[in-house]
Coordinates of C-alpha atoms and ligand atoms in Angstrom, one line a residue:
Chain A
X141 CA 61.5 127.8 92.4
X142 CA 61.8 130.1 95.5
X143 CA 59.2 128.2 97.5
X144 CA 61.3 125.0 96.4
X145 CA 64.5 126.2 97.6
X146 CA 63.0 127.2 100.8
X147 CA 61.6 123.5 101.4
X148 CA 65.2 122.0 100.5
X149 CA 67.1 124.2 102.9
X150 CA 65.0 123.1 105.9
X151 CA 65.5 119.5 104.5
X152 CA 69.6 120.1 104.3
X153 CA 69.1 121.7 107.6
X154 CA 68.0 118.3 109.1
X155 CA 70.2 116.3 107.2
X156 CA 73.2 117.7 108.4
X157 CA 71.9 118.3 112.1
X158 CA 71.7 114.1 112.0
X159 CA 74.8 113.4 112.1
X160 CA 74.6 109.6 110.9
X161 CA 75.7 110.8 107.4
X162 CA 78.6 113.0 108.3
X163 CA 80.1 110.3 110.4
X164 CA 79.4 107.7 107.7
X165 CA 79.8 109.8 104.6
X166 CA 82.3 112.3 105.2
X167 CA 84.2 111.5 108.4
X168 CA 84.9 107.7 108.0
X169 CA 86.6 108.0 104.3
X170 CA 88.6 111.3 105.5
X171 CA 90.0 109.1 108.8
X172 CA 90.8 105.8 106.4
X173 CA 92.4 108.6 104.1
X174 CA 94.6 109.7 107.1
X175 CA 95.2 106.2 108.1
X176 CA 96.3 104.8 104.5
X177 CA 98.6 107.4 104.2
X178 CA 99.9 106.7 107.7
X179 CA 100.5 103.4 106.4
X180 CA 101.4 103.2 102.9
X181 CA 101.0 106.9 101.6
X182 CA 104.4 107.2 99.7
X183 CA 105.2 103.4 99.2
X184 CA 104.6 102.5 95.5
X185 CA 101.6 100.0 95.1
X186 CA 102.4 99.3 91.3
X187 CA 104.6 100.3 88.5
X188 CA 104.7 104.5 89.1
X189 CA 101.7 105.1 91.6
X190 CA 101.3 105.4 95.1
X191 CA 98.5 103.6 97.5
X192 CA 97.4 107.2 97.8
X193 CA 97.1 107.5 94.3
X194 CA 95.2 104.3 93.8
X195 CA 92.9 105.0 97.0
X196 CA 92.1 108.6 96.3
X197 CA 89.2 107.5 93.9
X198 CA 87.7 104.8 95.9
X199 CA 87.5 106.9 99.2
X200 CA 85.9 109.8 96.8
X201 CA 83.2 107.0 96.5
X202 CA 82.5 106.3 100.0
X203 CA 79.9 109.2 100.6
X204 CA 78.6 107.8 97.2
X205 CA 78.0 104.9 98.9
X206 CA 76.7 106.0 102.2
X207 CA 74.2 108.4 100.6
X208 CA 72.9 106.3 97.9
X209 CA 72.5 103.0 100.0
X210 CA 71.6 104.8 103.4
X211 CA 70.6 108.2 103.1
X212 CA 68.2 107.9 99.9
X213 CA 66.5 104.6 101.1
X214 CA 66.3 105.4 104.7
X215 CA 65.1 109.0 104.4
X216 CA 62.2 107.9 102.0
X217 CA 61.1 105.0 104.1
X218 CA 61.0 107.1 106.9
X219 CA 58.8 109.9 105.5
X220 CA 56.6 107.2 103.8
X221 CA 56.1 105.4 107.0
X222 CA 55.4 109.1 108.8
X223 CA 52.9 110.1 105.9
X224 CA 55.2 113.0 105.0
X225 CA 54.7 111.8 101.4
X226 CA 51.5 111.3 101.6
X227 CA 50.6 114.4 103.2
X228 CA 52.1 116.3 100.0
X229 CA 49.6 114.9 98.1
X230 CA 47.0 117.1 100.1
X231 CA 49.1 120.1 99.4
X232 CA 49.3 122.2 95.8
X233 CA 52.7 121.1 95.3
X234 CA 54.0 118.2 93.6
X235 CA 55.2 115.3 96.1
X236 CA 58.0 115.3 93.9
X237 CA 59.4 117.9 95.9
X238 CA 60.4 116.6 99.0
X239 CA 61.6 113.5 96.9
X240 CA 63.7 115.9 95.0
X241 CA 64.8 118.0 97.6
X242 CA 66.4 114.9 99.8
X243 CA 67.7 113.6 96.8
X244 CA 69.6 116.8 96.8
X245 CA 70.5 116.7 100.0
X246 CA 72.0 113.0 99.8
X247 CA 74.1 114.6 96.5
X248 CA 75.0 117.6 98.7
X249 CA 76.3 114.5 100.9
X250 CA 78.3 113.3 98.3
X251 CA 80.0 116.1 97.4
X252 CA 80.9 117.1 100.9
X253 CA 82.6 114.2 101.3
X254 CA 84.3 114.3 98.0
X255 CA 85.2 117.6 98.8
X256 CA 86.9 116.8 102.3
X257 CA 88.3 114.0 100.9
X258 CA 90.2 116.1 97.7
X259 CA 90.9 118.8 100.5
X260 CA 92.8 116.8 102.7
X261 CA 94.7 114.7 100.0
X262 CA 95.9 117.8 98.0
X263 CA 96.6 120.1 100.8
X264 CA 97.8 118.0 103.5
X265 CA 98.9 114.8 101.6
X266 CA 100.7 116.4 98.5
X267 CA 98.0 114.4 96.0
X268 CA 98.2 115.3 92.7
X269 CA 95.8 113.5 89.8
X270 CA 97.4 112.2 87.1
X271 CA 94.5 112.0 85.0
X272 CA 92.0 114.7 83.7
X273 CA 90.3 116.4 86.6
X274 CA 87.0 117.4 84.3
X275 CA 86.9 113.9 83.2
X276 CA 87.0 112.4 86.9
X277 CA 84.7 114.7 88.1
X278 CA 82.6 113.6 85.1
X279 CA 82.7 109.9 86.1
X280 CA 82.2 110.9 89.8
X281 CA 79.1 112.6 88.8
X282 CA 78.0 109.3 86.2
X283 CA 78.9 107.2 89.3
X284 CA 76.5 109.0 92.0
X285 CA 73.6 109.2 89.4
X286 CA 73.7 105.5 89.0
X287 CA 74.1 104.7 92.6
X288 CA 71.2 107.2 93.5
X289 CA 68.8 105.1 90.7
X290 CA 69.7 102.0 93.0
X291 CA 69.3 103.6 96.0
X292 CA 65.4 104.8 94.4
X293 CA 64.8 101.5 93.6
X294 CA 65.5 100.0 97.4
X295 CA 63.6 102.8 98.5
X296 CA 60.6 101.8 96.0
X297 CA 60.8 97.8 96.2
X298 CA 60.9 97.9 100.3
X299 CA 57.6 98.5 101.9
X300 CA 58.4 98.8 105.4
X301 CA 61.0 100.5 107.2
X302 CA 62.3 97.2 108.8
X303 CA 62.8 95.9 105.1
X304 CA 64.6 99.0 104.2
X305 CA 66.9 98.5 107.1
X306 CA 67.8 94.9 106.3
X307 CA 68.2 95.6 102.7
X308 CA 70.4 98.4 103.6
X309 CA 72.4 96.6 106.0
X310 CA 73.0 94.0 103.1
X311 CA 73.7 96.4 100.4
X312 CA 75.8 98.8 102.0
X313 CA 78.6 97.1 103.7
X314 CA 79.6 94.8 101.0
X315 CA 79.6 97.9 98.8
X316 CA 81.5 99.4 101.2
X317 CA 84.3 96.6 101.9
X318 CA 84.0 94.6 98.8
X319 CA 83.9 97.2 96.0
X320 CA 87.1 98.7 96.8
X321 CA 86.0 102.1 98.5
X322 CA 87.9 101.3 101.7
X323 CA 90.0 98.2 101.1
X324 CA 92.2 98.4 98.0
X325 CA 90.8 96.3 95.3
X326 CA 94.4 95.3 94.2
X327 CA 94.9 93.4 97.8
X328 CA 91.6 91.2 96.7
X329 CA 93.0 87.7 95.5
X330 CA 91.7 87.6 92.1
X331 CA 88.5 85.0 92.5
X332 CA 87.2 87.4 94.9
X333 CA 88.3 90.6 92.4
X334 CA 86.2 88.5 90.0
X335 CA 83.2 88.0 92.3
X336 CA 82.7 91.8 93.5
X337 CA 82.9 92.7 90.0
X338 CA 79.4 92.3 89.8
X339 CA 78.7 95.2 92.2
X340 CA 78.0 98.0 90.4
X341 CA 79.8 100.5 92.8
X342 CA 83.0 98.1 92.2
X343 CA 82.5 99.2 88.2
X344 CA 81.9 103.1 89.1
X345 CA 85.0 103.2 91.2
X346 CA 86.9 101.2 88.5
X347 CA 85.9 104.1 86.0
X348 CA 86.9 106.9 88.7
X349 CA 89.9 105.2 89.4
X350 CA 91.1 104.7 85.8
X351 CA 90.4 108.2 85.3
X352 CA 91.8 109.7 88.2
X353 CA 95.1 107.7 87.4
X354 CA 95.3 108.7 83.9
X355 CA 95.0 104.6 82.6
X356 CA 94.1 103.6 79.2
X357 CA 91.6 101.2 80.0
X358 CA 90.4 99.7 77.0
X359 CA 87.0 99.0 78.5
X360 CA 86.0 102.4 80.0
X361 CA 83.1 102.8 77.6
X362 CA 81.9 99.4 78.6
X363 CA 81.4 100.6 81.9
X364 CA 80.2 104.1 81.1
X365 CA 77.8 101.7 79.2
X366 CA 76.6 99.7 82.1
X367 CA 76.4 102.3 84.5
X368 CA 74.2 104.2 82.0
X369 CA 72.0 101.2 81.8
X370 CA 71.6 100.7 85.7
X371 CA 70.6 104.3 85.6
X372 CA 67.8 103.9 83.1
X373 CA 66.7 100.4 84.5
X374 CA 66.6 101.5 88.0
X375 CA 65.1 104.6 87.5
X376 CA 62.2 103.4 85.5
X377 CA 61.4 100.3 87.6
X378 CA 61.2 102.8 90.4
X379 CA 59.3 105.0 89.1
X380 CA 56.8 102.2 88.1
X381 CA 56.7 100.3 91.3
X382 CA 57.2 103.6 93.9
X383 CA 54.4 103.6 96.5
X384 CA 53.8 107.0 98.6
X385 CA 52.3 105.3 101.5
Chain B
X763 CA 23.6 127.5 102.2
X764 CA 25.7 126.0 99.5
X765 CA 27.2 122.4 99.9
X766 CA 31.1 122.7 99.6
X767 CA 31.6 119.3 99.7
X768 CA 29.5 116.6 97.8
X769 CA 29.9 112.4 97.9
X770 CA 27.7 110.6 95.9
X771 CA 27.9 106.5 95.9
X772 CA 31.4 106.6 96.6
X773 CA 32.5 102.9 96.9
X774 CA 35.7 101.4 97.1
X775 CA 37.2 97.8 98.1
X776 CA 40.2 96.4 99.2
X777 CA 41.5 92.9 98.0
X778 CA 37.5 92.0 97.3
X779 CA 36.6 93.7 100.9
X780 CA 34.1 96.4 100.5
X781 CA 35.4 99.0 102.8
X782 CA 33.4 102.3 101.8
X783 CA 29.8 100.8 100.3
X784 CA 27.9 103.4 98.3
X785 CA 28.4 106.6 100.9
X786 CA 26.3 109.8 99.9
X787 CA 26.3 113.1 101.9
X788 CA 27.4 116.5 101.5
X789 CA 28.7 119.3 103.8
X790 CA 27.4 122.5 103.7
X791 CA 29.7 125.8 103.9
X792 CA 30.4 127.3 107.3
X793 CA 29.4 124.0 109.0
X794 CA 31.1 121.6 111.5
X795 CA 30.6 118.2 109.9
X796 CA 31.4 115.1 111.7
X797 CA 31.9 111.4 110.5
X798 CA 31.2 108.9 113.1
X799 CA 31.6 105.1 113.0
X800 CA 33.9 102.5 114.8
X801 CA 37.1 101.4 114.1
X802 CA 37.8 100.1 110.6
X803 CA 34.1 101.3 109.5
X804 CA 36.0 103.0 106.6
X805 CA 36.4 107.0 108.0
X806 CA 39.8 107.8 106.9
X807 CA 39.5 105.4 103.5
X808 CA 36.1 107.8 102.9
X809 CA 38.6 111.2 103.8
X810 CA 41.3 109.5 101.1
X811 CA 38.9 109.1 98.8
X812 CA 37.3 112.4 98.7
X813 CA 40.6 113.9 98.7
X814 CA 41.5 112.0 95.8
X815 CA 44.3 110.1 97.5
X816 CA 42.8 107.0 96.8
X817 CA 40.8 106.2 93.6
X818 CA 37.4 105.2 94.1
X819 CA 35.9 101.9 92.5
X820 CA 32.6 103.8 91.9
X821 CA 31.0 107.1 92.9
X822 CA 32.5 110.4 93.1
X823 CA 33.5 112.8 95.9
X824 CA 33.7 116.7 95.0
X825 CA 35.0 119.9 96.5
X826 CA 34.2 123.0 95.4
X827 CA 32.2 121.2 92.5
X828 CA 35.8 120.0 91.8
X829 CA 37.2 116.4 91.2
X830 CA 40.1 116.5 93.7
X831 CA 42.1 113.6 91.3
X832 CA 42.3 116.4 88.4
X833 CA 42.3 119.9 90.2
X834 CA 44.6 119.1 92.9
X835 CA 46.5 122.3 93.0
X836 CA 43.4 124.4 92.9
X837 CA 41.7 122.8 95.6
X838 CA 44.6 122.4 98.3
X839 CA 45.3 126.0 97.8
X840 CA 42.0 126.4 99.6
X841 CA 41.4 123.5 101.8
X842 CA 43.8 121.9 104.9
X843 CA 44.2 118.7 105.7
X844 CA 45.3 117.1 109.0
X845 CA 45.3 113.2 108.5
X846 CA 45.0 110.3 110.9
X847 CA 48.4 109.6 112.9
X848 CA 50.7 111.5 111.1
X849 CA 54.4 112.3 112.3
X850 CA 57.0 114.7 111.3
X851 CA 60.9 114.6 110.4
X852 CA 63.3 113.4 113.3
X853 CA 64.8 116.7 114.7
X854 CA 62.8 119.1 113.1
X855 CA 61.8 122.2 115.1
X856 CA 58.3 123.9 115.3
X857 CA 59.3 127.0 113.4
X858 CA 61.4 125.1 110.7
X859 CA 58.3 122.8 110.5
X860 CA 56.0 125.9 109.8
X861 CA 58.3 127.6 107.6
X862 CA 58.5 124.3 105.3
X863 CA 54.6 124.1 105.2
X864 CA 54.4 127.8 104.5
X865 CA 56.4 127.2 101.5
X866 CA 54.1 124.9 99.8
X867 CA 51.5 127.4 99.6
X868 CA 51.4 130.7 97.4
X869 CA 49.8 132.8 100.4
X870 CA 50.2 131.3 103.6
X871 CA 49.3 132.7 106.8
X872 CA 51.9 134.5 108.8
X873 CA 52.7 131.2 111.0
X874 CA 53.3 133.2 114.3
X875 CA 49.9 134.5 114.5
X876 CA 48.8 130.8 114.3
X877 CA 51.1 129.5 117.1
X878 CA 49.7 132.2 119.3
X879 CA 46.4 131.5 118.4
X880 CA 47.0 128.0 119.6
X881 CA 49.0 129.1 122.5
X882 CA 52.2 127.3 120.8
X883 CA 54.2 130.5 120.7
X884 CA 56.8 129.6 123.4
X885 CA 57.5 126.2 121.8
X886 CA 58.5 127.8 118.6
X887 CA 62.1 126.6 118.9
X888 CA 61.3 123.4 120.5
X889 CA 61.9 120.2 118.7
X890 CA 58.3 118.9 117.5
X891 CA 59.2 115.2 118.9
X892 CA 59.5 116.7 122.1
X893 CA 56.2 118.1 122.3
X894 CA 53.3 116.7 124.5
X895 CA 50.8 114.7 122.7
X896 CA 48.2 117.4 123.2
X897 CA 50.8 120.2 122.2
X898 CA 52.0 118.3 118.7
X899 CA 47.7 117.7 118.1
X900 CA 47.3 122.0 118.4
X901 CA 50.4 122.4 116.4
X902 CA 48.7 119.6 113.7
X903 CA 45.9 121.6 113.7
X904 CA 47.8 124.7 113.3
X905 CA 49.3 123.5 110.1
X906 CA 46.4 122.2 108.6
X907 CA 45.3 126.3 108.8
X908 CA 48.6 127.5 107.6
X909 CA 46.8 128.4 103.9
X910 CA 44.0 130.0 105.5
X911 CA 41.8 127.2 104.2
X912 CA 38.0 127.1 103.5
X913 CA 37.6 123.7 104.3
X914 CA 39.8 121.8 107.1
X915 CA 40.0 118.1 107.2
X916 CA 40.6 116.4 110.6
X917 CA 41.2 113.1 111.1
X918 CA 40.7 111.8 114.7
X919 CA 42.3 114.8 116.1
X920 CA 41.8 114.5 119.8
X921 CA 42.5 110.7 120.1
X922 CA 45.0 110.0 123.2
X923 CA 44.2 113.7 124.6
X924 CA 43.2 113.7 127.9
X925 CA 39.9 115.8 129.0
X926 CA 41.4 119.2 129.4
X927 CA 43.5 118.9 126.3
X928 CA 40.5 117.9 124.5
X929 CA 38.6 120.9 125.5
X930 CA 41.1 123.1 124.9
X931 CA 41.1 121.8 121.4
X932 CA 37.5 122.4 121.1
X933 CA 37.6 125.8 122.3
X934 CA 40.2 126.7 119.1
X935 CA 38.0 124.7 116.8
X936 CA 34.7 126.8 117.7
X937 CA 36.6 129.5 117.3
X938 CA 37.5 128.6 113.6
X939 CA 34.1 127.8 113.0
X940 CA 33.1 131.5 114.3
X941 CA 35.1 132.7 111.2
X942 CA 33.5 131.0 108.9
X943 CA 35.6 127.8 108.1
X944 CA 34.3 124.7 107.6
X945 CA 35.7 121.7 109.6
X946 CA 35.3 117.8 108.7
X947 CA 36.0 115.8 111.2
X948 CA 35.9 112.3 112.5
X949 CA 36.2 111.3 115.9
X950 CA 35.4 108.5 118.8
X951 CA 34.3 110.8 121.4
X952 CA 30.2 111.1 121.0
X953 CA 30.8 114.5 123.6
X954 CA 33.0 115.9 121.1
X955 CA 30.5 115.4 118.0
X956 CA 27.9 116.9 120.5
X957 CA 29.7 119.6 121.7
X958 CA 31.5 120.5 118.0
X959 CA 29.3 119.0 115.2
X960 CA 26.4 120.4 113.4
X961 CA 25.5 117.8 111.5
X962 CA 26.6 114.0 111.4
X963 CA 26.8 110.8 109.6
X964 CA 27.0 107.5 111.5
X965 CA 28.6 104.7 109.4
X966 CA 28.7 100.9 109.6
X967 CA 31.3 98.8 108.0
X968 CA 31.3 101.1 105.0
X969 CA 27.5 102.0 104.7
X970 CA 25.7 104.9 105.9
X971 CA 23.2 104.3 109.0
X972 CA 22.1 107.6 109.5
X973 CA 22.5 111.4 109.2
X974 CA 21.2 114.6 110.2
X975 CA 22.1 117.2 113.0
X976 CA 23.1 115.9 116.4
X977 CA 19.6 116.9 117.8
X978 CA 17.7 114.5 114.9
X979 CA 19.9 111.8 115.2
X980 CA 19.2 111.9 118.4
X981 CA 15.5 112.1 118.4
X982 CA 15.1 109.2 116.0
X983 CA 16.6 107.0 118.7
X984 CA 15.0 105.8 121.9
X985 CA 17.9 107.3 123.7
X986 CA 18.5 110.7 125.3
X987 CA 21.8 111.6 124.6
X988 CA 24.2 110.6 121.5
X989 CA 26.6 108.3 123.0
X990 CA 23.7 105.5 123.7
X991 CA 21.5 106.4 120.2
X992 CA 25.1 105.9 118.6
X993 CA 25.5 102.4 120.2
X994 CA 21.6 101.8 119.3
X995 CA 22.3 102.9 115.3
X996 CA 25.4 100.5 115.6
X997 CA 23.0 97.8 116.9
X998 CA 25.2 97.3 119.8
X999 CA 23.2 96.5 123.4
X1000 CA 22.9 99.7 125.4
X1001 CA 23.9 98.9 128.9
X1002 CA 22.4 101.9 131.4
Ligands
ATP29 N1 45.6 100.2 101.5 C1 44.6 99.6 102.3 N2 44.8 97.9 102.2 C2 44.0 97.2 102.7 N3 43.2 97.4 103.4 C3 43.0 98.8 104.0 C4 43.9 99.8 103.2 N4 43.5 100.6 104.1 C5 42.1 100.5 104.7 N5 42.2 99.2 104.9 C6 41.0 98.4 105.4 O1 39.9 99.3 105.4 C7 39.2 99.4 106.6 C8 38.6 100.6 106.9 O2 39.8 101.3 107.5 P1 39.8 102.9 107.8 O3 41.1 103.5 107.8 O4 39.0 103.7 106.7 O5 38.7 103.0 109.0 P2 38.6 104.1 110.2 O6 37.0 104.3 110.2 O7 39.2 105.2 109.5 O8 39.1 103.5 111.2 P3 39.8 104.5 112.7 O9 38.5 104.5 113.6 O10 40.4 103.2 113.5 O11 40.8 105.0 112.0 C9 39.9 98.4 107.8 O12 39.5 97.5 108.0 C10 41.4 98.6 106.9 O13 41.8 97.6 107.4
MG30 MG1 40.7 106.4 110.8

């Protein structure tokens, strides 16, 4: 355990050193948050809630989006290409250590992002969550885990760094812009709302949003089941198809 | 002398093409052993099979009498490996890489001593990516030694180095040999094999062509030096 922590600490240091994840995962959602607030912060977006209320949950999800669809697949593909994963087979340690510590690093980035958004919202923008905070944390964790399983699946299915790059672009940007993470979902025409409903992150954000606004939405459990299902399927498929080199 | 590595009838094919074809050899404790052959002859694949990174179609490879596929933990506490053309994380510094590798073993060597041994101590805080080719290769050997291994595998360690840098690496390997470490290496430089190896095995298209001490191998050919003898064994024209 101590040795795993040592490994993790070094990987975490490296993750923080490359500023990509901090830019996309942390600085961007905080920037958008401030922007939304300057434009429409206290305006009513619907009956009894402001734009800040409605965008809080989605901005918290941006960090998940960045670490799940960029951080995980790009790191794993890069390490596979560099034979770092293969090298772990020639040590007494399980190669799961390096995968585990990198997943943990990505989780920490997502957490850092969520904490930053929450901090700015609460301290500077006077945000107060209407729903249950603990339930919200639970919904965040479920979204995180299910999106990470998709990221892992991307890393498993793509064999080369090039294809991972392509798939990352194809997945990350649509999820970022169409799932309601940055552009409020309510602003979409209803046709587009239906279409983007199939994006898994949309469902995660719907769940987090519903919980954060304390709204009683009838299909919360449906979404929870869906996310759990996604997690199970993606994890099983990626474990079955994973290539170390 | 005891054999610490034994390879018997090792065979592997990829997509129906036989890449390693019934190779048999052994490596004795404390010797420097060289596996020689053209590009694509199957050297790296043989190492992968022997280390249990790939599953052989048939035949066995054992290290310390153990099968590496079932005794990974026990074996790799005592074996150091440098894979061909491996790379390191972006932005990682030399000391961080050493610490990371040390963390994987129960009783690692003090990495400062290793860096000193390979004259790398002044690069401790440098980024690995910024090291020159020769410095990086020396670092690779240092990392393969971080668990104080009894056997170390070095796959094409000196490819891409200039003559001086190569000789520098040789000097370190010779010192390592003096300490009793068994060295398993592959190389494309016959001069290197001649200078370092006690025994060599020549393979061609996955099959063993000949084996023995460097002296034996030369004597059994019509030529005077290993380079010409090697080409002769490989069935190539030797131009004087
Ligand atoms: N995973 C793989 N799938 C298919 N073919 C492979 C695979 N790995 C190796 N080969 C093929 O097996 C042959 C032997 O490869 P290997 O890497 O063992 O050669 P080598 O002797 O190490 O060559 P070099 O001196 O260039 O390093 C090559 O023709 C290579 O294309
Ligand atoms: Mg090779």
